[in-house]
PDB file of C-alpha atoms in Angstrom:
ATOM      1  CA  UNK D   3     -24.943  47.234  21.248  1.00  0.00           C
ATOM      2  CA  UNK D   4     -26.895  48.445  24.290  1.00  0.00           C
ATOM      3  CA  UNK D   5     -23.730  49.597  25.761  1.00  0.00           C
ATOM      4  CA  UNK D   6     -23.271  51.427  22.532  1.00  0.00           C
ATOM      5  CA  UNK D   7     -26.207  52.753  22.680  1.00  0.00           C
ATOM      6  CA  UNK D   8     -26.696  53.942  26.138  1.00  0.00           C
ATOM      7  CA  UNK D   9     -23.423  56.177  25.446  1.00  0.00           C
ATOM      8  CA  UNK D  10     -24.752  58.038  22.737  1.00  0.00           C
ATOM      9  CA  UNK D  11     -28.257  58.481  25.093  1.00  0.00           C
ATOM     10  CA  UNK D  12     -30.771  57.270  22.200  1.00  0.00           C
ATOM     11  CA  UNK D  13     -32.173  55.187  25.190  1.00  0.00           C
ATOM     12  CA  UNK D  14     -36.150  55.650  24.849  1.00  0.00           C
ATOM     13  CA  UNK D  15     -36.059  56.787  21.143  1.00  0.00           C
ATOM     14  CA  UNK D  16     -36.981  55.566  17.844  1.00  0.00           C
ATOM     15  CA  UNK D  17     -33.186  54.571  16.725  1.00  0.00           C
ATOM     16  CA  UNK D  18     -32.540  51.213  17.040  1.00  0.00           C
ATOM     17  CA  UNK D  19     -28.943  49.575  17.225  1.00  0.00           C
ATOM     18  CA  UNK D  20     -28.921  46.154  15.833  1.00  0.00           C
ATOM     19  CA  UNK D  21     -25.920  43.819  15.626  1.00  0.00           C
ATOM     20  CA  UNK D  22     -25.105  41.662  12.402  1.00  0.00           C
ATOM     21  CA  UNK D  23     -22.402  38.983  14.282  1.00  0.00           C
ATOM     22  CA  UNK D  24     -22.568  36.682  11.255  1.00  0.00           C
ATOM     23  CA  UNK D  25     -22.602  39.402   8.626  1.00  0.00           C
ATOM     24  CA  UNK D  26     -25.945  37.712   7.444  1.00  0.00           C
ATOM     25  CA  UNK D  27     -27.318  41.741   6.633  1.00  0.00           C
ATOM     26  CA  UNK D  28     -23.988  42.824   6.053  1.00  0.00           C
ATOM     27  CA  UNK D  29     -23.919  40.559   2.816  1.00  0.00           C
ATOM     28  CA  UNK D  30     -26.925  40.959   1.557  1.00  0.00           C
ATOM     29  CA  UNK D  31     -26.960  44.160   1.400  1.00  0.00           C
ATOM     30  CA  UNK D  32     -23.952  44.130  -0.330  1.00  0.00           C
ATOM     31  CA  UNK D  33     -22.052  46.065   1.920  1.00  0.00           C
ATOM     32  CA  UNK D  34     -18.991  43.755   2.668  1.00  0.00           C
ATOM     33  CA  UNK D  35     -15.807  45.796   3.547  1.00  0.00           C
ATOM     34  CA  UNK D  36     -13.158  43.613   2.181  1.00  0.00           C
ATOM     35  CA  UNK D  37     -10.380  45.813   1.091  1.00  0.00           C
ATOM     36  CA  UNK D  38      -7.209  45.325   2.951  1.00  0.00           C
ATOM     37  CA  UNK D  39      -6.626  47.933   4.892  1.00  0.00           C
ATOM     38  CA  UNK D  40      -8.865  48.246   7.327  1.00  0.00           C
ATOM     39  CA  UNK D  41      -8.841  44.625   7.578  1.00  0.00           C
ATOM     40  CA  UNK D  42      -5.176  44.843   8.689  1.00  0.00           C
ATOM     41  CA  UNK D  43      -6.312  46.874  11.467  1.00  0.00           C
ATOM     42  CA  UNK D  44      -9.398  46.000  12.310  1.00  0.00           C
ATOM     43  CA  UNK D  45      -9.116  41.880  11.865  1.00  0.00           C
ATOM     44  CA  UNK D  46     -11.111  40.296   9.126  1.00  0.00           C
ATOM     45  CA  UNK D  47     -14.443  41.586   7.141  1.00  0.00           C
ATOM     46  CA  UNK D  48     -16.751  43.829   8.774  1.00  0.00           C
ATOM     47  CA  UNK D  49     -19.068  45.928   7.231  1.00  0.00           C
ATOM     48  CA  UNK D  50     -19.237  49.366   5.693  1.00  0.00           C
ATOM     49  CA  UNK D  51     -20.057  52.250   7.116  1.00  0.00           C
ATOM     50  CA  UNK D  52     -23.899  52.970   6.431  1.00  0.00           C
ATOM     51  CA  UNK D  53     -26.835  54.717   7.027  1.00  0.00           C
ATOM     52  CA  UNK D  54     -30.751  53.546   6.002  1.00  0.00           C
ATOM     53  CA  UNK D  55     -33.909  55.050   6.348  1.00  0.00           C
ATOM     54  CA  UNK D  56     -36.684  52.819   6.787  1.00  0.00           C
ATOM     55  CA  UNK D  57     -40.390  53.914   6.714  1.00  0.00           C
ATOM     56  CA  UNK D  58     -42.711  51.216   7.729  1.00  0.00           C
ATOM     57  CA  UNK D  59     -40.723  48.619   6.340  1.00  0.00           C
ATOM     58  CA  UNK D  60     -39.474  50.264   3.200  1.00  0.00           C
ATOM     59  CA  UNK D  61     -35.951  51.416   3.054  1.00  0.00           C
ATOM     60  CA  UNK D  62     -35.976  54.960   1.274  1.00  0.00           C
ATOM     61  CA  UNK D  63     -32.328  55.611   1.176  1.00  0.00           C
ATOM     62  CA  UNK D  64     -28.919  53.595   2.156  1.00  0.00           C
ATOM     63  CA  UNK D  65     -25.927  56.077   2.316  1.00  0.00           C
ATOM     64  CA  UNK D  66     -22.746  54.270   2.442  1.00  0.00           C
ATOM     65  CA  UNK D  67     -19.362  55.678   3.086  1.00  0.00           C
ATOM     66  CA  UNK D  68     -16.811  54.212   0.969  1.00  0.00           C
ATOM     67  CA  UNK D  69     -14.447  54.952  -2.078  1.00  0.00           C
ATOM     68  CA  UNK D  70     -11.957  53.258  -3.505  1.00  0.00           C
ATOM     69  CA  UNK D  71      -8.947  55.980  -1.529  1.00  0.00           C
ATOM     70  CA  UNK D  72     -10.917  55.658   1.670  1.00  0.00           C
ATOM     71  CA  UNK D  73     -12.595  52.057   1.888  1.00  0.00           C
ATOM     72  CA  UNK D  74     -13.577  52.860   5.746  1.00  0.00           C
ATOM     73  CA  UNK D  75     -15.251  55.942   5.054  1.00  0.00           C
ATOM     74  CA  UNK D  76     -13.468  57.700   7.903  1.00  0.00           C
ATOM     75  CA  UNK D  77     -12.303  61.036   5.952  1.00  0.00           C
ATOM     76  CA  UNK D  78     -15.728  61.884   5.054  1.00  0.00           C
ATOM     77  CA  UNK D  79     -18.405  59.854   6.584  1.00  0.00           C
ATOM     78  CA  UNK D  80     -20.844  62.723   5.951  1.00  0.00           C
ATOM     79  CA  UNK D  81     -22.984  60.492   3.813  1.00  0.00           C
ATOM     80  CA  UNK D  82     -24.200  58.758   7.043  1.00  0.00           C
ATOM     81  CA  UNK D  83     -24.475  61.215   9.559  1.00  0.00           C
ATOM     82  CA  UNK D  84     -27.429  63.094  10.911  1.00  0.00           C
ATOM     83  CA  UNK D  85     -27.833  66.181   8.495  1.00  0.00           C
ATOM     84  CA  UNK D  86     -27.738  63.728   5.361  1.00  0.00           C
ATOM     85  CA  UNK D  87     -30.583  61.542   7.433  1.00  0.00           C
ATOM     86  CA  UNK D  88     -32.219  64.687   7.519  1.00  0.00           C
ATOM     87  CA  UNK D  89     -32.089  65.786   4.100  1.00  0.00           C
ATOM     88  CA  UNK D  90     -33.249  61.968   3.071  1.00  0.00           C
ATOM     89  CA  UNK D  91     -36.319  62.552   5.657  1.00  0.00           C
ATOM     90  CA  UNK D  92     -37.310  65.866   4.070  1.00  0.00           C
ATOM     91  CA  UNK D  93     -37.145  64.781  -0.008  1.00  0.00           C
TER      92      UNK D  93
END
């Protein structure tokens, strides 16, 4: 995750990058990718492709990328990218 992290130069800011090895979060949240496509290629469950905004401990919004034609989100992961962050900051 640092790795990860030091490539996309958050380094210093108030994003944090957090791994979930045992899909303890992933699962509780819900947010299980199971279908099997992407499992084909990617090897076993992993999670969905997300975005939360927590404000002192409260989550305001979770925007997840997923539908039932595109389980990995990859076509449109618009949902979790900065400008939908954004709008969630602003309402």
């Amino acid at each position: 995750m640092q790795a990860w992290a030091k490539d996309q130069g958050i380094g210093g800011s108030i994003i944090t990058f957090l791994a979930d090895t045992r899909r303890e979060l992933t699962e509780a949240l819900g947010l299980v990718m199971s279908h099997p496509g992407p499992m084909s290629v990617l090897g076993g469950l992993r999670c969905k492709r997300f975005s939360m905004l927590i404000d002192d401990g409260v989550v305001k919004s979770v925007n997840v990328a997923s539908w039932p034609d595109d389980p990995a989100g990859d076509a449109d992961p618009s949902v979790t990218l900065v400008e939908k962050m954004l709008e969630d900051l602003e309402g």
